[in-house]
GROMACS .gro file of C-alpha atoms in nm:
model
  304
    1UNK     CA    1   0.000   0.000   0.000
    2UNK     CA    2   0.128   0.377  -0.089
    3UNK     CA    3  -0.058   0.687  -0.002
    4UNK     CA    4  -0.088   0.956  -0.304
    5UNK     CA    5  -0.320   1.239  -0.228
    6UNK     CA    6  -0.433   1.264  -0.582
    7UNK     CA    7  -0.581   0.906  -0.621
    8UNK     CA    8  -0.833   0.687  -0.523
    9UNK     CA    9  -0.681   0.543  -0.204
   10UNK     CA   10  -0.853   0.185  -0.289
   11UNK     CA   11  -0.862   0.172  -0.666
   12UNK     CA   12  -0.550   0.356  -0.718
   13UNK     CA   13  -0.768   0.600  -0.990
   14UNK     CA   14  -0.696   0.940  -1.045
   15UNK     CA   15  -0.819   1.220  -0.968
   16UNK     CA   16  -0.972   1.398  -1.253
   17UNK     CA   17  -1.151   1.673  -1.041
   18UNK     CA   18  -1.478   1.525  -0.921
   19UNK     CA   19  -1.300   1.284  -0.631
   20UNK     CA   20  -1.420   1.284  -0.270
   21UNK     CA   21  -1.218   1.324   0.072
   22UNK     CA   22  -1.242   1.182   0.422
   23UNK     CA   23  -1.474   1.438   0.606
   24UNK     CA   24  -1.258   1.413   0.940
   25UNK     CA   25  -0.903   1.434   0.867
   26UNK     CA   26  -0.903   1.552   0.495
   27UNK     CA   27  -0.629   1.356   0.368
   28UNK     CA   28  -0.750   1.064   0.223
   29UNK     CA   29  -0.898   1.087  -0.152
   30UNK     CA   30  -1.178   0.841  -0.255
   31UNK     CA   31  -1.336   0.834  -0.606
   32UNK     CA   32  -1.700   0.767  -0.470
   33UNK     CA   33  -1.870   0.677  -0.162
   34UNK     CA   34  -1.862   0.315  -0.183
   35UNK     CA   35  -1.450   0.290  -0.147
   36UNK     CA   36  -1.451   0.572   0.118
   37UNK     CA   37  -1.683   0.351   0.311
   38UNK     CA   38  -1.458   0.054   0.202
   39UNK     CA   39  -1.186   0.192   0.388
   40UNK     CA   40  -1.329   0.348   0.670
   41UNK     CA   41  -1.307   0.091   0.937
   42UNK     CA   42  -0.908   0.068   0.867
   43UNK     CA   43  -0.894   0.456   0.853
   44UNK     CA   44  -1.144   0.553   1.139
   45UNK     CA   45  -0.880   0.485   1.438
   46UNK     CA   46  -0.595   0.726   1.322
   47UNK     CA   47  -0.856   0.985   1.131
   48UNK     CA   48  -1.015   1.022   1.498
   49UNK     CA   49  -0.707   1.155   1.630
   50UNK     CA   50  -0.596   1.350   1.320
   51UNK     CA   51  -0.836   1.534   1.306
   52UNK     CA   52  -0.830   1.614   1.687
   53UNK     CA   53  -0.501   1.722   1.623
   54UNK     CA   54  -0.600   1.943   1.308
   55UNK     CA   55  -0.811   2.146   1.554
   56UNK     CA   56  -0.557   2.286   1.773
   57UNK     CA   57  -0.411   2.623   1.666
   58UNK     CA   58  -0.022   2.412   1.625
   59UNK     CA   59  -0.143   2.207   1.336
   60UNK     CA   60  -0.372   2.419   1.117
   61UNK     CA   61  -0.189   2.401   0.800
   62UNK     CA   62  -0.400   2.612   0.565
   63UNK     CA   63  -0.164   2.919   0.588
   64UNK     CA   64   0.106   2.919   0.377
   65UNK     CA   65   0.481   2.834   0.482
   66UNK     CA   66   0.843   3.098   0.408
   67UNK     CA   67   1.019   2.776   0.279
   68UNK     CA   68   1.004   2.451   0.263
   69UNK     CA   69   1.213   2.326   0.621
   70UNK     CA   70   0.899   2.516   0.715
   71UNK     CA   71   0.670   2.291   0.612
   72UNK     CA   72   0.875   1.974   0.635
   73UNK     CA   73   0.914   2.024   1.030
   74UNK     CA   74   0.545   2.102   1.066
   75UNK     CA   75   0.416   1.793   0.901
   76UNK     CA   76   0.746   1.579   1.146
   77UNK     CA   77   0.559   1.774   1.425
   78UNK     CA   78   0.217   1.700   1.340
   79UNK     CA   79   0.331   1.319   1.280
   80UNK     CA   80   0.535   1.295   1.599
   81UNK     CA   81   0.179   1.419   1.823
   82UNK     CA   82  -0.040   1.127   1.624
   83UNK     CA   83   0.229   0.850   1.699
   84UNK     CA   84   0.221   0.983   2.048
   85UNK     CA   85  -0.177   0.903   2.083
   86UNK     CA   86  -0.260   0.621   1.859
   87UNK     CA   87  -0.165   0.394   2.054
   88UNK     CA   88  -0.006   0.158   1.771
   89UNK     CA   89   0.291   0.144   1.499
   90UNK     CA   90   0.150   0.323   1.197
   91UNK     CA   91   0.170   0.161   0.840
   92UNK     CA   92   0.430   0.348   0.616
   93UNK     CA   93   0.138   0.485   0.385
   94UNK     CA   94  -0.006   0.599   0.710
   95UNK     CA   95   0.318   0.800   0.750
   96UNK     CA   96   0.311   0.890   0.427
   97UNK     CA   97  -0.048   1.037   0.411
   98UNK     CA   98   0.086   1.301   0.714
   99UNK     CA   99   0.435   1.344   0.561
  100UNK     CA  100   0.293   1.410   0.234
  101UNK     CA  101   0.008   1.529   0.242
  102UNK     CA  102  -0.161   1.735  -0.021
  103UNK     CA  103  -0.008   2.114  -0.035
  104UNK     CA  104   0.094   2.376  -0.266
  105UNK     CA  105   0.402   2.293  -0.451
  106UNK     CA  106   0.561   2.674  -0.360
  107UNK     CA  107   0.370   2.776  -0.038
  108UNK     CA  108   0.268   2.466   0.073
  109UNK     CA  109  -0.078   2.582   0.220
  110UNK     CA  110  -0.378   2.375   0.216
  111UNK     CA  111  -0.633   2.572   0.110
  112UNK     CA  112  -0.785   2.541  -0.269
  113UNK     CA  113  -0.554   2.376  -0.464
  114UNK     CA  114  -0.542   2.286  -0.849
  115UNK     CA  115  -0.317   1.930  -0.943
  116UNK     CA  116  -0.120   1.859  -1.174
  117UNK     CA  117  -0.276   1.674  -1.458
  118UNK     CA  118   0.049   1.455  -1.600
  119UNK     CA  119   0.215   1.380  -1.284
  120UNK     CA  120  -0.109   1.324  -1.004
  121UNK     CA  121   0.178   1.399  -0.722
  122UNK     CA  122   0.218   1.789  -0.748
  123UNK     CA  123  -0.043   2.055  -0.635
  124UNK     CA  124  -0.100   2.443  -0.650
  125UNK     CA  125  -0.261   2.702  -0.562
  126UNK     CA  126  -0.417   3.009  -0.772
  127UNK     CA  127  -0.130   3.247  -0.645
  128UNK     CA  128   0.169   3.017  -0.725
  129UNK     CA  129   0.008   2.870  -1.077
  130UNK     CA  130   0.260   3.027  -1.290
  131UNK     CA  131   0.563   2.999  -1.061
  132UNK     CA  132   0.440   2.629  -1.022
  133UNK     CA  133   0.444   2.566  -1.424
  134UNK     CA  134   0.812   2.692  -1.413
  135UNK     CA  135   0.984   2.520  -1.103
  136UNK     CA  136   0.768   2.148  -1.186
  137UNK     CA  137   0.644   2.139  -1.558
  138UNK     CA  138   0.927   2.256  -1.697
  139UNK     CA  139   1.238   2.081  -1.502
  140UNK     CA  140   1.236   1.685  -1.451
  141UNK     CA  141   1.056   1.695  -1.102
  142UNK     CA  142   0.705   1.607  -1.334
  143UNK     CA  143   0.866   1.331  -1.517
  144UNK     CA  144   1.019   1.180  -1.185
  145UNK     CA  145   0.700   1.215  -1.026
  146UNK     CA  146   0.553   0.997  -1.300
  147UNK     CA  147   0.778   0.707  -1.306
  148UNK     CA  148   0.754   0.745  -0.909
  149UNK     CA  149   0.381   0.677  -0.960
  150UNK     CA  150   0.392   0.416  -1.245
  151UNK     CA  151   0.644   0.220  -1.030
  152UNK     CA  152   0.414   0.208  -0.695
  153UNK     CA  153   0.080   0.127  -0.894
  154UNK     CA  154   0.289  -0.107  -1.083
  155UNK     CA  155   0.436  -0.298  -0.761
  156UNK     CA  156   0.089  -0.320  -0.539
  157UNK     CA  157  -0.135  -0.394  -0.857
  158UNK     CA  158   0.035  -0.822  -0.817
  159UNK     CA  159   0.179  -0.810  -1.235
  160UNK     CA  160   0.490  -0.795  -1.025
  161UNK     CA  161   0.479  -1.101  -0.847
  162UNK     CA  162   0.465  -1.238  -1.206
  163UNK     CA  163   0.700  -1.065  -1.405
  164UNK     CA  164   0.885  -1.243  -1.658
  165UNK     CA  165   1.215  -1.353  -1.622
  166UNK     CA  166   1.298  -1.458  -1.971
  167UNK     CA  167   1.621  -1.307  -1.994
  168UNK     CA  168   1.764  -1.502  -1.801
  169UNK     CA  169   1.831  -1.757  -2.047
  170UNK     CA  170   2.135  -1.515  -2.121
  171UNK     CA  171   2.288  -1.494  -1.800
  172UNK     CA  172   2.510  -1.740  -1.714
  173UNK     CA  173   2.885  -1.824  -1.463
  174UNK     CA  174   3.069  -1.651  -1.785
  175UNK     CA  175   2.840  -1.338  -1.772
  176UNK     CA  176   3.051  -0.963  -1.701
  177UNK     CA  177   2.873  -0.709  -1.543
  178UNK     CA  178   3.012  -0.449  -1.233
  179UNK     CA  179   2.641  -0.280  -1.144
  180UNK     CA  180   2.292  -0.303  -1.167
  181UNK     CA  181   2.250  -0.031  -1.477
  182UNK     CA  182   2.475  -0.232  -1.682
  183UNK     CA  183   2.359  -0.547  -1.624
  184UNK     CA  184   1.984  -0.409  -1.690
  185UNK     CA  185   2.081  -0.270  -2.008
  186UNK     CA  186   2.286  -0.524  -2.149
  187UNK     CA  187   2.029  -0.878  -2.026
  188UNK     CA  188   1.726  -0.669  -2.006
  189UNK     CA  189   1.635  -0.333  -2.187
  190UNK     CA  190   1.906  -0.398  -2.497
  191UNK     CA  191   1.738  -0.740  -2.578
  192UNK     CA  192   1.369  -0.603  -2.591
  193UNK     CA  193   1.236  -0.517  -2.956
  194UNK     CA  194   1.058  -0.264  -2.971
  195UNK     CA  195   1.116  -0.029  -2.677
  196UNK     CA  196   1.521   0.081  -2.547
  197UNK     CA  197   1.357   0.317  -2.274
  198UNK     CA  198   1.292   0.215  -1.912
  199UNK     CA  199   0.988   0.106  -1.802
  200UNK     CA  200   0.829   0.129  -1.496
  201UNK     CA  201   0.832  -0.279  -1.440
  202UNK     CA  202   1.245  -0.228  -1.522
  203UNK     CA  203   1.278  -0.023  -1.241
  204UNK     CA  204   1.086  -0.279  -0.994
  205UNK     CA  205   1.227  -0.575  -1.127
  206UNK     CA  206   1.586  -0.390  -1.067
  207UNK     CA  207   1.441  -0.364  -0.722
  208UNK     CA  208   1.406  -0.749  -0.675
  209UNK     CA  209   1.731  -0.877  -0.862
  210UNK     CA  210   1.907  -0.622  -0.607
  211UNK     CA  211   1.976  -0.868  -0.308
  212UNK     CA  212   2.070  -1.207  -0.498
  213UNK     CA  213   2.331  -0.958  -0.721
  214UNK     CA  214   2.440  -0.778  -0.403
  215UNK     CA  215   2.511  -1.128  -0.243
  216UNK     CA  216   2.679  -1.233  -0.541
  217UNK     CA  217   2.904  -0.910  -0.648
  218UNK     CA  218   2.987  -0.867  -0.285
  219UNK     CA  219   3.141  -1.186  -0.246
  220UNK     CA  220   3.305  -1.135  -0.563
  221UNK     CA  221   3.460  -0.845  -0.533
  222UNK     CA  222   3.649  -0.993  -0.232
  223UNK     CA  223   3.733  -1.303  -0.371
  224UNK     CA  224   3.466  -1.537  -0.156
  225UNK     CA  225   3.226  -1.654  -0.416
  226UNK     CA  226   3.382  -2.048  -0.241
  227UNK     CA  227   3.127  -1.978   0.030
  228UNK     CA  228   2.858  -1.982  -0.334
  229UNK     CA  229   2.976  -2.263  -0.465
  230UNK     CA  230   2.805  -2.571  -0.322
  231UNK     CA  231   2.574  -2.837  -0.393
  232UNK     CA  232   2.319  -2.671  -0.138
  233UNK     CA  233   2.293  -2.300  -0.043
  234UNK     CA  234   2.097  -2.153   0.197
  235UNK     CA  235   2.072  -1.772   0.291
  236UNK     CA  236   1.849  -1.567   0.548
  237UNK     CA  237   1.689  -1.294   0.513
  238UNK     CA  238   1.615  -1.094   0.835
  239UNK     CA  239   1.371  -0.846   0.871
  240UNK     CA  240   1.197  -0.965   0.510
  241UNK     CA  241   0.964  -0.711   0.361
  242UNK     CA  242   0.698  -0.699   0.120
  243UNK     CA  243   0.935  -0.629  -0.189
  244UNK     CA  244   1.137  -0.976  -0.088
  245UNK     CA  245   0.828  -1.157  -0.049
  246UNK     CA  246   0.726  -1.056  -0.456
  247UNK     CA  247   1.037  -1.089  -0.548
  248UNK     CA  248   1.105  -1.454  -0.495
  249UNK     CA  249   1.159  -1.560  -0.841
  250UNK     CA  250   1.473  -1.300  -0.951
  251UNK     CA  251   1.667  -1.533  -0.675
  252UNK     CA  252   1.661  -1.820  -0.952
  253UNK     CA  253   1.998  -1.581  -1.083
  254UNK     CA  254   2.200  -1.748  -0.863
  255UNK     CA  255   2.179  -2.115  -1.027
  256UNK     CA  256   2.305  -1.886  -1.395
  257UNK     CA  257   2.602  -1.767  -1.216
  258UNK     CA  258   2.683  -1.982  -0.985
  259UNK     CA  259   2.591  -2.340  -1.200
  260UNK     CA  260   2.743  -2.536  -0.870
  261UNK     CA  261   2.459  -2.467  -0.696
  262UNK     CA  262   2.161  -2.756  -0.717
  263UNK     CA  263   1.954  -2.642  -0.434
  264UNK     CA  264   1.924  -2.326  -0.321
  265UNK     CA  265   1.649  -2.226  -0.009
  266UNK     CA  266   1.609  -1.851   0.066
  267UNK     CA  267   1.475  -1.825   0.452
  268UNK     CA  268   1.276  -1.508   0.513
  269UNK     CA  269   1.218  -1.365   0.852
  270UNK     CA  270   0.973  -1.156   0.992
  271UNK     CA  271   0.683  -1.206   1.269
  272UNK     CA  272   0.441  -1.053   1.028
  273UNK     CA  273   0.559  -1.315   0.763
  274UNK     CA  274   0.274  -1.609   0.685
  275UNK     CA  275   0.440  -1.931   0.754
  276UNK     CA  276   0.497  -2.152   0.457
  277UNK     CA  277   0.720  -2.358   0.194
  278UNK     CA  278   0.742  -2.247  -0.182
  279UNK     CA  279   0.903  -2.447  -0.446
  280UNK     CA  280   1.004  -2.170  -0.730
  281UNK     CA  281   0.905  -2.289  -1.088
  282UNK     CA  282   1.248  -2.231  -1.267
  283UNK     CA  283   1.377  -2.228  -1.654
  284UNK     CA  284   1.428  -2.524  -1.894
  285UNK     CA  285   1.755  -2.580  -1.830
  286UNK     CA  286   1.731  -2.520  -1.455
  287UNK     CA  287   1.503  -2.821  -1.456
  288UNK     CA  288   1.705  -3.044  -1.711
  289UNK     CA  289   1.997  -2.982  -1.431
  290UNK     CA  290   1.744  -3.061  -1.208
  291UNK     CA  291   1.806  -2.752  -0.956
  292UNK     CA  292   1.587  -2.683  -0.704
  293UNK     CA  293   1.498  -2.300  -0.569
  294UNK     CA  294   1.269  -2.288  -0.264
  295UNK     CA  295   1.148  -2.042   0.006
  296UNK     CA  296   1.044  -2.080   0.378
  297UNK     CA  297   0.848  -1.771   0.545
  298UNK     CA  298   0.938  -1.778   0.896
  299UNK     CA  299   0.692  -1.539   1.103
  300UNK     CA  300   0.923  -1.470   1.415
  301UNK     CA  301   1.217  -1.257   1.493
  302UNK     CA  302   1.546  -1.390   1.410
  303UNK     CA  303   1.712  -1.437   1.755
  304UNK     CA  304   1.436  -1.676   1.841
   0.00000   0.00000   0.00000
């Protein structure tokens, strides 16, 4: 989950000027009444004290701010009172929905604000439309703000969790590469047809190939790939999040580069973690070698 203030917070739609807000707190855009009511029994705990909060003189935020440490230490402020009495460890898009929340790209105020219509993440208000146009529309904060976007709708909508792998047919124990932009160019983005430029799902899959290829180039670089090459491999992951838990199949690297390896068994740890086995379906060759990739979700903290 990801908070944007600019899209549906259920659906993920945007907002195209008609959405609705959460009548308490403000913060949380719905496209129609059904998903506000959706999410209302997850939201009502922290809106309650949010907008308790938003009452008291401190954290009105509809005037405007002189810069934008200003506005930053306001919204720290604001987020340091609701952690204070909620009671409970707030999600990250929870965070994210004080942190961020909707304001005028120059002044940061509240109050009557127009979005922009490419990007969904950037707001103004009628005083600061033409200052807006220059300092977003016209640098690369818009187009950042984009991919940002495409990437975080792209990695909660589950595609991910499915993303093909093909390339790795290429990759293999004689394969040169020294970081992750060259080795996404030259196995990934140089071998598709018809389009050279990144793509969100490039930039997520990056993402997940990040901790076998850390793993691997680490132990490379100081001459310990030994500790790689066996028959059976297994490595734990502590503290596993959601982006190791979709990312499962970009481990399968590690029987290209390392063809020693028949069985390899990623452990991931974490109390909030669902206990279970997977058995990774791998590649054609993979299963003529008849190697073996599997995962075990272990929902407790690692010292136990």
């Amino acid at each position: 989950q990801f908070f944007n203030p600019n899209i549906c917070h259920v659906c993920k739609k945007v907002d195209k000027g008609n959405f609705i807000s959460c009548d308490s707190c403000g913060l949380i855009s719905y496209c129609n009444e059904e998903h506000k009511t959706y999410h209302r029994a997850k939201h009502e705990r922290i809106c309650a004290v949010i907008a308790q909060l938003l009452q008291e003189k401190s954290h009105r935020d509809a005037r405007g701010f002189g810069n934008w440490q200003q506005w930053i230490y306001s919204r720290k402020e604001l987020l340091k009172s609701i952690e204070m009495n909620i009671g409970y460890t707030l999600e990250p898009y929870e965070k994210e929905a004080i942190l961020w929340s909707k304001s005028c790209y120059v002044c940061h105020q509240q109050a009557e604000l127009k979005t922009c219509q490419r990007c969904f993440s950037a707001n103004y208000c009628n005083k600061h439309e033409e200052a807006f146009r220059k300092k977003h529309e016209w640098g690369s904060n818009c187009d950042d703000l984009v991919l940002s976007l495409n990437i975080n709708i792209e990695t909660i909508s589950g595609r991910t969790s499915n993303m093909s792998y093909g390339f790795l047919q290429f990759v293999n124990e004689n394969s040169k590469f020294e970081e992750m932009l060259e080795f996404c160019i030259e196995f990934v983005i140089s071998r598709r047809k018809n389009h050279m430029d990144w793509l969100a799902k490039d930039y997520v899959r990056s993402d997940y190939l990040s901790d076998p290829l850390t793993i691997y180039s680490g132990l490379k670089r100081i001459n310990s790939l030994r500790f790689l090459r066996k028959s059976c491999v297994v490595i734990h992951i502590i503290g596993a999040n959601s982006v190791d838990k979709n990312s499962l199949q970009a481990w399968e690297i590690l029987l290209h580069l390392l063809p020693e390896i028949h069985r390899l068994v990623i452990v991931l740890i974490n109390p909030k973690l669902p206990k279970s086995v997977i058995d990774q379906n791998l590649c054609r060759n993979c299963n003529v070698q008849k190697k073996f990739l599997s995962f075990m979700l272990i929902p407790t903290l690692y010292h136990n």
